[in-house]
PDB file of C-alpha atoms in Angstrom:
ATOM      1  CA  UNK Z   1     -39.879  32.128  73.604  1.00  0.00           C
ATOM      2  CA  UNK Z   2     -39.483  31.296  69.702  1.00  0.00           C
ATOM      3  CA  UNK Z   3     -42.616  31.152  67.633  1.00  0.00           C
ATOM      4  CA  UNK Z   4     -43.654  27.876  66.139  1.00  0.00           C
ATOM      5  CA  UNK Z   5     -42.524  27.504  62.622  1.00  0.00           C
ATOM      6  CA  UNK Z   6     -45.761  25.708  61.511  1.00  0.00           C
ATOM      7  CA  UNK Z   7     -48.328  28.532  61.638  1.00  0.00           C
ATOM      8  CA  UNK Z   8     -52.035  28.069  60.231  1.00  0.00           C
ATOM      9  CA  UNK Z   9     -52.995  30.183  57.308  1.00  0.00           C
ATOM     10  CA  UNK Z  10     -55.258  32.086  59.315  1.00  0.00           C
ATOM     11  CA  UNK Z  11     -52.251  33.687  61.162  1.00  0.00           C
ATOM     12  CA  UNK Z  12     -51.136  35.022  57.452  1.00  0.00           C
ATOM     13  CA  UNK Z  13     -53.036  37.813  55.891  1.00  0.00           C
ATOM     14  CA  UNK Z  14     -51.374  37.037  52.607  1.00  0.00           C
ATOM     15  CA  UNK Z  15     -52.302  33.440  52.749  1.00  0.00           C
ATOM     16  CA  UNK Z  16     -55.769  34.267  53.803  1.00  0.00           C
ATOM     17  CA  UNK Z  17     -55.984  36.436  50.691  1.00  0.00           C
ATOM     18  CA  UNK Z  18     -54.615  33.531  48.558  1.00  0.00           C
ATOM     19  CA  UNK Z  19     -56.907  31.030  49.895  1.00  0.00           C
ATOM     20  CA  UNK Z  20     -59.970  33.255  49.428  1.00  0.00           C
ATOM     21  CA  UNK Z  21     -58.956  34.133  45.703  1.00  0.00           C
ATOM     22  CA  UNK Z  22     -58.407  30.604  45.159  1.00  0.00           C
ATOM     23  CA  UNK Z  23     -61.787  29.674  46.241  1.00  0.00           C
ATOM     24  CA  UNK Z  24     -63.285  32.360  44.135  1.00  0.00           C
ATOM     25  CA  UNK Z  25     -61.478  31.410  41.031  1.00  0.00           C
ATOM     26  CA  UNK Z  26     -62.535  27.679  41.717  1.00  0.00           C
ATOM     27  CA  UNK Z  27     -66.017  28.654  42.091  1.00  0.00           C
ATOM     28  CA  UNK Z  28     -66.070  31.288  39.245  1.00  0.00           C
ATOM     29  CA  UNK Z  29     -64.759  28.686  36.807  1.00  0.00           C
ATOM     30  CA  UNK Z  30     -67.406  25.921  37.840  1.00  0.00           C
ATOM     31  CA  UNK Z  31     -70.031  28.742  37.172  1.00  0.00           C
ATOM     32  CA  UNK Z  32     -68.451  29.460  33.887  1.00  0.00           C
ATOM     33  CA  UNK Z  33     -68.559  25.928  32.873  1.00  0.00           C
ATOM     34  CA  UNK Z  34     -71.891  25.402  34.139  1.00  0.00           C
ATOM     35  CA  UNK Z  35     -73.473  28.186  32.251  1.00  0.00           C
ATOM     36  CA  UNK Z  36     -71.205  27.077  29.010  1.00  0.00           C
ATOM     37  CA  UNK Z  37     -73.231  23.542  29.348  1.00  0.00           C
ATOM     38  CA  UNK Z  38     -76.571  25.107  29.834  1.00  0.00           C
ATOM     39  CA  UNK Z  39     -75.959  27.482  27.058  1.00  0.00           C
ATOM     40  CA  UNK Z  40     -74.691  24.551  24.686  1.00  0.00           C
ATOM     41  CA  UNK Z  41     -77.799  22.420  25.577  1.00  0.00           C
ATOM     42  CA  UNK Z  42     -80.384  25.546  25.324  1.00  0.00           C
ATOM     43  CA  UNK Z  43     -78.839  27.524  22.393  1.00  0.00           C
ATOM     44  CA  UNK Z  44     -76.491  25.452  20.204  1.00  0.00           C
ATOM     45  CA  UNK Z  45     -75.885  28.019  17.841  1.00  0.00           C
ATOM     46  CA  UNK Z  46     -75.040  30.682  20.181  1.00  0.00           C
ATOM     47  CA  UNK Z  47     -72.591  28.368  21.674  1.00  0.00           C
ATOM     48  CA  UNK Z  48     -71.033  27.788  18.421  1.00  0.00           C
ATOM     49  CA  UNK Z  49     -70.619  31.617  17.943  1.00  0.00           C
ATOM     50  CA  UNK Z  50     -69.171  31.848  21.320  1.00  0.00           C
ATOM     51  CA  UNK Z  51     -66.489  29.126  20.514  1.00  0.00           C
ATOM     52  CA  UNK Z  52     -65.817  30.911  17.148  1.00  0.00           C
ATOM     53  CA  UNK Z  53     -65.000  34.023  19.113  1.00  0.00           C
ATOM     54  CA  UNK Z  54     -62.881  32.164  21.734  1.00  0.00           C
ATOM     55  CA  UNK Z  55     -60.988  30.649  18.824  1.00  0.00           C
ATOM     56  CA  UNK Z  56     -60.530  34.036  17.086  1.00  0.00           C
ATOM     57  CA  UNK Z  57     -59.169  35.555  20.275  1.00  0.00           C
ATOM     58  CA  UNK Z  58     -57.004  32.677  21.121  1.00  0.00           C
ATOM     59  CA  UNK Z  59     -55.599  32.520  17.324  1.00  0.00           C
ATOM     60  CA  UNK Z  60     -52.447  34.746  17.677  1.00  0.00           C
ATOM     61  CA  UNK Z  61     -51.197  32.584  20.678  1.00  0.00           C
ATOM     62  CA  UNK Z  62     -52.048  29.436  18.791  1.00  0.00           C
ATOM     63  CA  UNK Z  63     -50.592  30.481  15.620  1.00  0.00           C
ATOM     64  CA  UNK Z  64     -47.161  31.561  17.749  1.00  0.00           C
ATOM     65  CA  UNK Z  65     -47.160  28.154  19.443  1.00  0.00           C
ATOM     66  CA  UNK Z  66     -47.316  26.361  16.115  1.00  0.00           C
ATOM     67  CA  UNK Z  67     -44.637  28.501  14.649  1.00  0.00           C
ATOM     68  CA  UNK Z  68     -42.554  27.942  17.432  1.00  0.00           C
ATOM     69  CA  UNK Z  69     -42.880  24.052  17.252  1.00  0.00           C
ATOM     70  CA  UNK Z  70     -42.292  24.424  13.470  1.00  0.00           C
ATOM     71  CA  UNK Z  71     -38.931  26.285  13.547  1.00  0.00           C
ATOM     72  CA  UNK Z  72     -38.107  23.776  16.465  1.00  0.00           C
ATOM     73  CA  UNK Z  73     -38.918  20.877  14.156  1.00  0.00           C
ATOM     74  CA  UNK Z  74     -36.637  22.615  11.250  1.00  0.00           C
ATOM     75  CA  UNK Z  75     -33.800  23.405  13.536  1.00  0.00           C
ATOM     76  CA  UNK Z  76     -33.687  19.703  14.732  1.00  0.00           C
ATOM     77  CA  UNK Z  77     -34.178  18.491  11.020  1.00  0.00           C
ATOM     78  CA  UNK Z  78     -31.247  20.949   9.895  1.00  0.00           C
ATOM     79  CA  UNK Z  79     -28.964  19.699  12.660  1.00  0.00           C
ATOM     80  CA  UNK Z  80     -29.928  16.137  11.921  1.00  0.00           C
ATOM     81  CA  UNK Z  81     -29.084  16.852   8.255  1.00  0.00           C
ATOM     82  CA  UNK Z  82     -25.921  18.435   9.004  1.00  0.00           C
ATOM     83  CA  UNK Z  83     -24.816  15.462  11.343  1.00  0.00           C
ATOM     84  CA  UNK Z  84     -26.202  13.299   8.356  1.00  0.00           C
ATOM     85  CA  UNK Z  85     -24.461  14.862   5.890  1.00  0.00           C
ATOM     86  CA  UNK Z  86     -21.064  14.671   7.729  1.00  0.00           C
ATOM     87  CA  UNK Z  87     -21.391  11.206   7.888  1.00  0.00           C
ATOM     88  CA  UNK Z  88     -22.302  10.884   4.226  1.00  0.00           C
ATOM     89  CA  UNK Z  89     -19.585  12.675   3.415  1.00  0.00           C
ATOM     90  CA  UNK Z  90     -16.991  10.366   5.459  1.00  0.00           C
ATOM     91  CA  UNK Z  91     -18.735   7.395   3.469  1.00  0.00           C
ATOM     92  CA  UNK Z  92     -18.342   9.136   0.234  1.00  0.00           C
ATOM     93  CA  UNK Z  93     -14.474  10.059   1.066  1.00  0.00           C
ATOM     94  CA  UNK Z  94     -14.239   6.244   2.029  1.00  0.00           C
ATOM     95  CA  UNK Z  95     -15.841   5.160  -1.243  1.00  0.00           C
ATOM     96  CA  UNK Z  96     -13.551   7.359  -3.403  1.00  0.00           C
ATOM     97  CA  UNK Z  97     -10.553   6.077  -1.746  1.00  0.00           C
ATOM     98  CA  UNK Z  98     -11.707   2.452  -2.449  1.00  0.00           C
ATOM     99  CA  UNK Z  99     -12.462   3.498  -5.992  1.00  0.00           C
ATOM    100  CA  UNK Z 100      -9.214   5.143  -6.219  1.00  0.00           C
ATOM    101  CA  UNK Z 101      -7.289   1.916  -5.092  1.00  0.00           C
ATOM    102  CA  UNK Z 102      -9.529  -0.124  -7.496  1.00  0.00           C
ATOM    103  CA  UNK Z 103      -8.414   2.111 -10.473  1.00  0.00           C
ATOM    104  CA  UNK Z 104      -4.778   1.635  -9.804  1.00  0.00           C
ATOM    105  CA  UNK Z 105      -5.120  -2.113  -9.621  1.00  0.00           C
ATOM    106  CA  UNK Z 106      -6.878  -1.785 -12.706  1.00  0.00           C
ATOM    107  CA  UNK Z 107      -4.404   0.367 -14.614  1.00  0.00           C
ATOM    108  CA  UNK Z 108      -1.795  -2.088 -13.266  1.00  0.00           C
ATOM    109  CA  UNK Z 109      -3.558  -5.158 -14.651  1.00  0.00           C
ATOM    110  CA  UNK Z 110      -4.207  -3.389 -18.052  1.00  0.00           C
ATOM    111  CA  UNK Z 111      -0.367  -2.712 -17.939  1.00  0.00           C
ATOM    112  CA  UNK Z 112       0.523  -6.278 -17.367  1.00  0.00           C
ATOM    113  CA  UNK Z 113      -1.910  -7.561 -19.929  1.00  0.00           C
ATOM    114  CA  UNK Z 114      -0.550  -5.368 -22.404  1.00  0.00           C
ATOM    115  CA  UNK Z 115       2.950  -6.359 -21.537  1.00  0.00           C
ATOM    116  CA  UNK Z 116       2.021 -10.098 -21.558  1.00  0.00           C
ATOM    117  CA  UNK Z 117       0.389  -9.459 -24.955  1.00  0.00           C
ATOM    118  CA  UNK Z 118       3.274  -7.955 -26.350  1.00  0.00           C
ATOM    119  CA  UNK Z 119       5.316 -11.025 -25.065  1.00  0.00           C
ATOM    120  CA  UNK Z 120       2.622 -13.386 -26.735  1.00  0.00           C
ATOM    121  CA  UNK Z 121       2.835 -11.627 -30.074  1.00  0.00           C
ATOM    122  CA  UNK Z 122       6.518 -12.072 -29.997  1.00  0.00           C
ATOM    123  CA  UNK Z 123       6.207 -15.904 -29.412  1.00  0.00           C
ATOM    124  CA  UNK Z 124       3.647 -16.158 -32.015  1.00  0.00           C
ATOM    125  CA  UNK Z 125       5.247 -14.093 -34.807  1.00  0.00           C
ATOM    126  CA  UNK Z 126       8.912 -15.206 -34.099  1.00  0.00           C
ATOM    127  CA  UNK Z 127      10.635 -18.531 -33.756  1.00  0.00           C
ATOM    128  CA  UNK Z 128       9.573 -20.934 -30.932  1.00  0.00           C
ATOM    129  CA  UNK Z 129      11.197 -19.426 -27.920  1.00  0.00           C
ATOM    130  CA  UNK Z 130      13.457 -21.567 -25.991  1.00  0.00           C
ATOM    131  CA  UNK Z 131      12.336 -20.461 -22.483  1.00  0.00           C
ATOM    132  CA  UNK Z 132      10.369 -17.170 -20.934  1.00  0.00           C
ATOM    133  CA  UNK Z 133      11.694 -16.618 -17.556  1.00  0.00           C
ATOM    134  CA  UNK Z 134      12.118 -14.070 -15.085  1.00  0.00           C
ATOM    135  CA  UNK Z 135      14.995 -11.383 -14.721  1.00  0.00           C
ATOM    136  CA  UNK Z 136      15.539 -11.634 -11.210  1.00  0.00           C
ATOM    137  CA  UNK Z 137      18.516  -8.933 -11.100  1.00  0.00           C
ATOM    138  CA  UNK Z 138      20.995  -7.202 -13.066  1.00  0.00           C
ATOM    139  CA  UNK Z 139      24.305  -5.249 -12.519  1.00  0.00           C
ATOM    140  CA  UNK Z 140      24.153  -1.284 -12.044  1.00  0.00           C
ATOM    141  CA  UNK Z 141      27.761  -0.605 -11.809  1.00  0.00           C
ATOM    142  CA  UNK Z 142      31.177  -1.437 -13.390  1.00  0.00           C
ATOM    143  CA  UNK Z 143      32.096  -1.854 -17.099  1.00  0.00           C
ATOM    144  CA  UNK Z 144      30.344  -5.348 -17.343  1.00  0.00           C
ATOM    145  CA  UNK Z 145      26.662  -5.239 -17.433  1.00  0.00           C
ATOM    146  CA  UNK Z 146      24.922  -8.600 -16.610  1.00  0.00           C
ATOM    147  CA  UNK Z 147      21.504  -9.886 -15.683  1.00  0.00           C
ATOM    148  CA  UNK Z 148      20.370 -13.235 -14.092  1.00  0.00           C
ATOM    149  CA  UNK Z 149      17.651 -15.131 -15.443  1.00  0.00           C
ATOM    150  CA  UNK Z 150      15.884 -17.775 -13.324  1.00  0.00           C
ATOM    151  CA  UNK Z 151      16.203 -20.592 -16.388  1.00  0.00           C
ATOM    152  CA  UNK Z 152      19.069 -22.662 -17.465  1.00  0.00           C
ATOM    153  CA  UNK Z 153      20.099 -25.537 -19.391  1.00  0.00           C
ATOM    154  CA  UNK Z 154      17.586 -27.716 -17.798  1.00  0.00           C
ATOM    155  CA  UNK Z 155      15.151 -25.515 -19.567  1.00  0.00           C
ATOM    156  CA  UNK Z 156      16.865 -25.541 -22.764  1.00  0.00           C
ATOM    157  CA  UNK Z 157      19.003 -22.366 -22.167  1.00  0.00           C
ATOM    158  CA  UNK Z 158      22.548 -22.395 -24.026  1.00  0.00           C
ATOM    159  CA  UNK Z 159      25.433 -20.027 -24.100  1.00  0.00           C
ATOM    160  CA  UNK Z 160      25.213 -17.546 -26.931  1.00  0.00           C
ATOM    161  CA  UNK Z 161      21.169 -17.451 -27.519  1.00  0.00           C
ATOM    162  CA  UNK Z 162      19.639 -14.052 -27.658  1.00  0.00           C
ATOM    163  CA  UNK Z 163      17.635 -12.765 -25.107  1.00  0.00           C
ATOM    164  CA  UNK Z 164      14.899 -10.177 -25.773  1.00  0.00           C
ATOM    165  CA  UNK Z 165      11.989  -8.480 -24.106  1.00  0.00           C
ATOM    166  CA  UNK Z 166       8.655  -6.931 -25.448  1.00  0.00           C
ATOM    167  CA  UNK Z 167      10.401  -3.490 -26.301  1.00  0.00           C
ATOM    168  CA  UNK Z 168      13.715  -4.768 -27.779  1.00  0.00           C
ATOM    169  CA  UNK Z 169      16.924  -6.735 -27.453  1.00  0.00           C
ATOM    170  CA  UNK Z 170      18.182  -7.395 -23.920  1.00  0.00           C
ATOM    171  CA  UNK Z 171      21.285  -9.260 -24.602  1.00  0.00           C
ATOM    172  CA  UNK Z 172      22.856 -12.570 -25.099  1.00  0.00           C
ATOM    173  CA  UNK Z 173      23.297 -15.524 -22.439  1.00  0.00           C
ATOM    174  CA  UNK Z 174      26.727 -15.565 -21.611  1.00  0.00           C
ATOM    175  CA  UNK Z 175      26.873 -18.606 -19.409  1.00  0.00           C
ATOM    176  CA  UNK Z 176      24.054 -21.136 -18.485  1.00  0.00           C
ATOM    177  CA  UNK Z 177      23.864 -22.871 -15.345  1.00  0.00           C
ATOM    178  CA  UNK Z 178      21.368 -25.670 -14.291  1.00  0.00           C
ATOM    179  CA  UNK Z 179      18.380 -23.440 -13.150  1.00  0.00           C
ATOM    180  CA  UNK Z 180      19.820 -20.050 -13.697  1.00  0.00           C
ATOM    181  CA  UNK Z 181      21.862 -18.046 -16.803  1.00  0.00           C
ATOM    182  CA  UNK Z 182      23.809 -14.888 -16.839  1.00  0.00           C
ATOM    183  CA  UNK Z 183      22.815 -12.674 -19.629  1.00  0.00           C
ATOM    184  CA  UNK Z 184      25.392 -10.270 -21.139  1.00  0.00           C
ATOM    185  CA  UNK Z 185      23.471  -7.043 -21.630  1.00  0.00           C
ATOM    186  CA  UNK Z 186      23.495  -4.795 -24.871  1.00  0.00           C
ATOM    187  CA  UNK Z 187      25.090  -2.196 -22.749  1.00  0.00           C
ATOM    188  CA  UNK Z 188      27.878  -4.414 -21.448  1.00  0.00           C
ATOM    189  CA  UNK Z 189      31.388  -3.347 -22.693  1.00  0.00           C
ATOM    190  CA  UNK Z 190      32.061  -6.824 -24.555  1.00  0.00           C
ATOM    191  CA  UNK Z 191      28.688  -7.131 -26.357  1.00  0.00           C
ATOM    192  CA  UNK Z 192      28.604  -6.069 -30.269  1.00  0.00           C
ATOM    193  CA  UNK Z 193      25.275  -6.408 -32.257  1.00  0.00           C
ATOM    194  CA  UNK Z 194      25.032  -5.787 -35.818  1.00  0.00           C
ATOM    195  CA  UNK Z 195      22.393  -3.229 -36.954  1.00  0.00           C
ATOM    196  CA  UNK Z 196      20.653  -0.893 -39.270  1.00  0.00           C
ATOM    197  CA  UNK Z 197      18.937   2.309 -39.054  1.00  0.00           C
ATOM    198  CA  UNK Z 198      15.121   2.672 -39.512  1.00  0.00           C
ATOM    199  CA  UNK Z 199      14.191   3.281 -42.112  1.00  0.00           C
ATOM    200  CA  UNK Z 200      16.797   3.686 -44.728  1.00  0.00           C
ATOM    201  CA  UNK Z 201      18.693   0.369 -43.640  1.00  0.00           C
ATOM    202  CA  UNK Z 202      22.166   2.050 -43.208  1.00  0.00           C
ATOM    203  CA  UNK Z 203      24.296  -0.735 -41.671  1.00  0.00           C
ATOM    204  CA  UNK Z 204      26.132   0.082 -38.242  1.00  0.00           C
ATOM    205  CA  UNK Z 205      27.656  -1.595 -35.261  1.00  0.00           C
ATOM    206  CA  UNK Z 206      26.341  -1.235 -31.686  1.00  0.00           C
ATOM    207  CA  UNK Z 207      28.855  -1.800 -28.790  1.00  0.00           C
ATOM    208  CA  UNK Z 208      28.039  -1.276 -25.344  1.00  0.00           C
ATOM    209  CA  UNK Z 209      30.035   1.167 -23.496  1.00  0.00           C
ATOM    210  CA  UNK Z 210      29.772  -0.255 -20.070  1.00  0.00           C
ATOM    211  CA  UNK Z 211      27.905   2.752 -18.531  1.00  0.00           C
ATOM    212  CA  UNK Z 212      24.056   2.192 -19.494  1.00  0.00           C
ATOM    213  CA  UNK Z 213      24.656   3.653 -23.063  1.00  0.00           C
ATOM    214  CA  UNK Z 214      25.478   2.125 -26.659  1.00  0.00           C
ATOM    215  CA  UNK Z 215      27.875   3.405 -29.045  1.00  0.00           C
ATOM    216  CA  UNK Z 216      26.802   3.267 -32.680  1.00  0.00           C
ATOM    217  CA  UNK Z 217      29.350   3.363 -35.458  1.00  0.00           C
ATOM    218  CA  UNK Z 218      28.389   3.211 -39.242  1.00  0.00           C
ATOM    219  CA  UNK Z 219      29.819   0.625 -41.407  1.00  0.00           C
ATOM    220  CA  UNK Z 220      31.709   0.956 -44.718  1.00  0.00           C
ATOM    221  CA  UNK Z 221      31.619   4.789 -44.816  1.00  0.00           C
ATOM    222  CA  UNK Z 222      33.262   7.300 -42.588  1.00  0.00           C
ATOM    223  CA  UNK Z 223      31.125  10.488 -43.728  1.00  0.00           C
ATOM    224  CA  UNK Z 224      27.841   8.773 -42.571  1.00  0.00           C
ATOM    225  CA  UNK Z 225      26.532  10.629 -39.552  1.00  0.00           C
ATOM    226  CA  UNK Z 226      23.729  10.009 -37.304  1.00  0.00           C
ATOM    227  CA  UNK Z 227      21.469  12.165 -35.599  1.00  0.00           C
ATOM    228  CA  UNK Z 228      19.571  12.339 -32.137  1.00  0.00           C
ATOM    229  CA  UNK Z 229      16.395  10.072 -32.297  1.00  0.00           C
ATOM    230  CA  UNK Z 230      17.535   7.762 -35.224  1.00  0.00           C
ATOM    231  CA  UNK Z 231      16.357   4.338 -34.323  1.00  0.00           C
ATOM    232  CA  UNK Z 232      18.217   1.160 -35.045  1.00  0.00           C
ATOM    233  CA  UNK Z 233      17.153  -2.677 -35.064  1.00  0.00           C
ATOM    234  CA  UNK Z 234      19.367  -5.826 -35.456  1.00  0.00           C
ATOM    235  CA  UNK Z 235      20.112  -6.570 -39.100  1.00  0.00           C
ATOM    236  CA  UNK Z 236      20.516 -10.211 -38.871  1.00  0.00           C
ATOM    237  CA  UNK Z 237      23.871 -10.199 -40.342  1.00  0.00           C
ATOM    238  CA  UNK Z 238      26.265 -12.821 -38.908  1.00  0.00           C
ATOM    239  CA  UNK Z 239      23.267 -14.727 -37.451  1.00  0.00           C
ATOM    240  CA  UNK Z 240      22.851 -15.078 -33.497  1.00  0.00           C
ATOM    241  CA  UNK Z 241      20.321 -12.028 -33.367  1.00  0.00           C
ATOM    242  CA  UNK Z 242      17.053 -12.082 -35.377  1.00  0.00           C
ATOM    243  CA  UNK Z 243      16.584  -9.305 -37.815  1.00  0.00           C
ATOM    244  CA  UNK Z 244      14.304  -6.202 -36.971  1.00  0.00           C
ATOM    245  CA  UNK Z 245      14.497  -6.254 -33.344  1.00  0.00           C
ATOM    246  CA  UNK Z 246      14.644  -2.682 -31.732  1.00  0.00           C
ATOM    247  CA  UNK Z 247      17.988  -2.141 -30.133  1.00  0.00           C
ATOM    248  CA  UNK Z 248      18.768   1.477 -29.372  1.00  0.00           C
ATOM    249  CA  UNK Z 249      17.855   5.073 -29.960  1.00  0.00           C
ATOM    250  CA  UNK Z 250      20.578   7.940 -30.563  1.00  0.00           C
ATOM    251  CA  UNK Z 251      20.450  10.037 -27.688  1.00  0.00           C
ATOM    252  CA  UNK Z 252      23.684  12.281 -27.610  1.00  0.00           C
ATOM    253  CA  UNK Z 253      26.267  12.988 -30.476  1.00  0.00           C
ATOM    254  CA  UNK Z 254      29.697  14.158 -30.645  1.00  0.00           C
ATOM    255  CA  UNK Z 255      32.223  14.625 -33.159  1.00  0.00           C
ATOM    256  CA  UNK Z 256      33.790  11.057 -32.623  1.00  0.00           C
ATOM    257  CA  UNK Z 257      30.725   9.064 -31.340  1.00  0.00           C
ATOM    258  CA  UNK Z 258      27.028   8.545 -31.428  1.00  0.00           C
ATOM    259  CA  UNK Z 259      25.671   7.362 -27.988  1.00  0.00           C
ATOM    260  CA  UNK Z 260      22.343   5.597 -27.805  1.00  0.00           C
ATOM    261  CA  UNK Z 261      19.975   4.496 -25.109  1.00  0.00           C
ATOM    262  CA  UNK Z 262      18.986   0.923 -25.522  1.00  0.00           C
ATOM    263  CA  UNK Z 263      15.231   0.557 -26.242  1.00  0.00           C
ATOM    264  CA  UNK Z 264      14.545  -2.445 -23.622  1.00  0.00           C
ATOM    265  CA  UNK Z 265      15.957  -1.281 -20.140  1.00  0.00           C
ATOM    266  CA  UNK Z 266      16.525  -4.279 -18.121  1.00  0.00           C
ATOM    267  CA  UNK Z 267      15.987  -2.704 -14.970  1.00  0.00           C
ATOM    268  CA  UNK Z 268      12.478  -2.292 -16.022  1.00  0.00           C
ATOM    269  CA  UNK Z 269      11.602  -5.764 -17.206  1.00  0.00           C
ATOM    270  CA  UNK Z 270       9.995  -8.763 -15.104  1.00  0.00           C
ATOM    271  CA  UNK Z 271      10.180 -11.249 -18.070  1.00  0.00           C
ATOM    272  CA  UNK Z 272      12.385 -12.101 -21.199  1.00  0.00           C
ATOM    273  CA  UNK Z 273      12.390 -14.413 -23.841  1.00  0.00           C
ATOM    274  CA  UNK Z 274      15.448 -16.816 -24.660  1.00  0.00           C
ATOM    275  CA  UNK Z 275      15.486 -17.535 -28.340  1.00  0.00           C
ATOM    276  CA  UNK Z 276      17.441 -20.072 -30.478  1.00  0.00           C
ATOM    277  CA  UNK Z 277      20.201 -18.471 -32.417  1.00  0.00           C
ATOM    278  CA  UNK Z 278      19.298 -16.746 -35.643  1.00  0.00           C
ATOM    279  CA  UNK Z 279      20.409 -18.993 -38.555  1.00  0.00           C
ATOM    280  CA  UNK Z 280      19.880 -16.809 -42.050  1.00  0.00           C
ATOM    281  CA  UNK Z 281      18.480 -18.917 -44.701  1.00  0.00           C
ATOM    282  CA  UNK Z 282      20.606 -19.014 -47.821  1.00  0.00           C
ATOM    283  CA  UNK Z 283      18.718 -19.713 -50.991  1.00  0.00           C
ATOM    284  CA  UNK Z 284      20.707 -21.450 -53.542  1.00  0.00           C
ATOM    285  CA  UNK Z 285      19.433 -21.358 -57.073  1.00  0.00           C
ATOM    286  CA  UNK Z 286      20.405 -24.268 -58.845  1.00  0.00           C
ATOM    287  CA  UNK Z 287      20.895 -24.077 -62.762  1.00  0.00           C
ATOM    288  CA  UNK Z 288      18.614 -26.339 -64.400  1.00  0.00           C
ATOM    289  CA  UNK Z 289      20.599 -27.945 -67.368  1.00  0.00           C
ATOM    290  CA  UNK Z 290      18.970 -29.064 -70.389  1.00  0.00           C
ATOM    291  CA  UNK Z 291      18.870 -32.865 -70.838  1.00  0.00           C
ATOM    292  CA  UNK Z 292      21.834 -34.543 -72.688  1.00  0.00           C
ATOM    293  CA  UNK Z 293      21.129 -35.938 -76.306  1.00  0.00           C
ATOM    294  CA  UNK Z 294      19.660 -39.172 -76.227  1.00  0.00           C
ATOM    295  CA  UNK Z 295      17.975 -38.949 -72.675  1.00  0.00           C
TER     296      UNK Z 295
END
């Protein structure tokens, strides 16, 4: 027959000993507490000394516990700081990207303002412009080089008018429609511009080559040579183009020709100015005759 599973403590010696020592511990604790209570009432000084001794005895344990708590707090703070630092780094990186975007936008605005100021300076110093319009396209191949301007004869644009940008001469109006016009660029094979070298004023002729370059030829003397880096501006000879507008810079020299790059690149221009044809003012000095006798 199987033994019952629920047996009383009296059937186990180990359980009896455990119960006995539990009673002894409880009674001892109560007795000690009673003695401490009586001691605190009868001899407060002695009770204070006893508390000091107990405090001294438990000081290492208390210090060790406090150290463990502090280290745990420091570890938690370090982990929290690391997590916060990662978040702050991400915030700083996002802020840096935003600042970089704003910096690029500010530089673009500064460039645009400088370009518009140059255009404004041209309109203030020179003749009153006919129109300020956008260059919407330009040809990049073939010997004929043209650009399309979004202004036409309704805006006052006429055939033959010079076109310039902030940097220099762009070309000449080849044909004008109602709201658009075709500009023959200075690199076009049929464009010829009277120029002079800066600063000595040596006269020359600039002719477009049709491949993005300009051929510079000296006038009147075959032994005149140009060198790389020479700058040429319009001379104003023959009218049409106003004087002192930058045209080209010598980039390559050969035995038979001097090839230059245009100062104003139409592919890099947004806006251009259409001006009236230049008309040189001829000063006529009239001789002042003495009055006739009797007058």
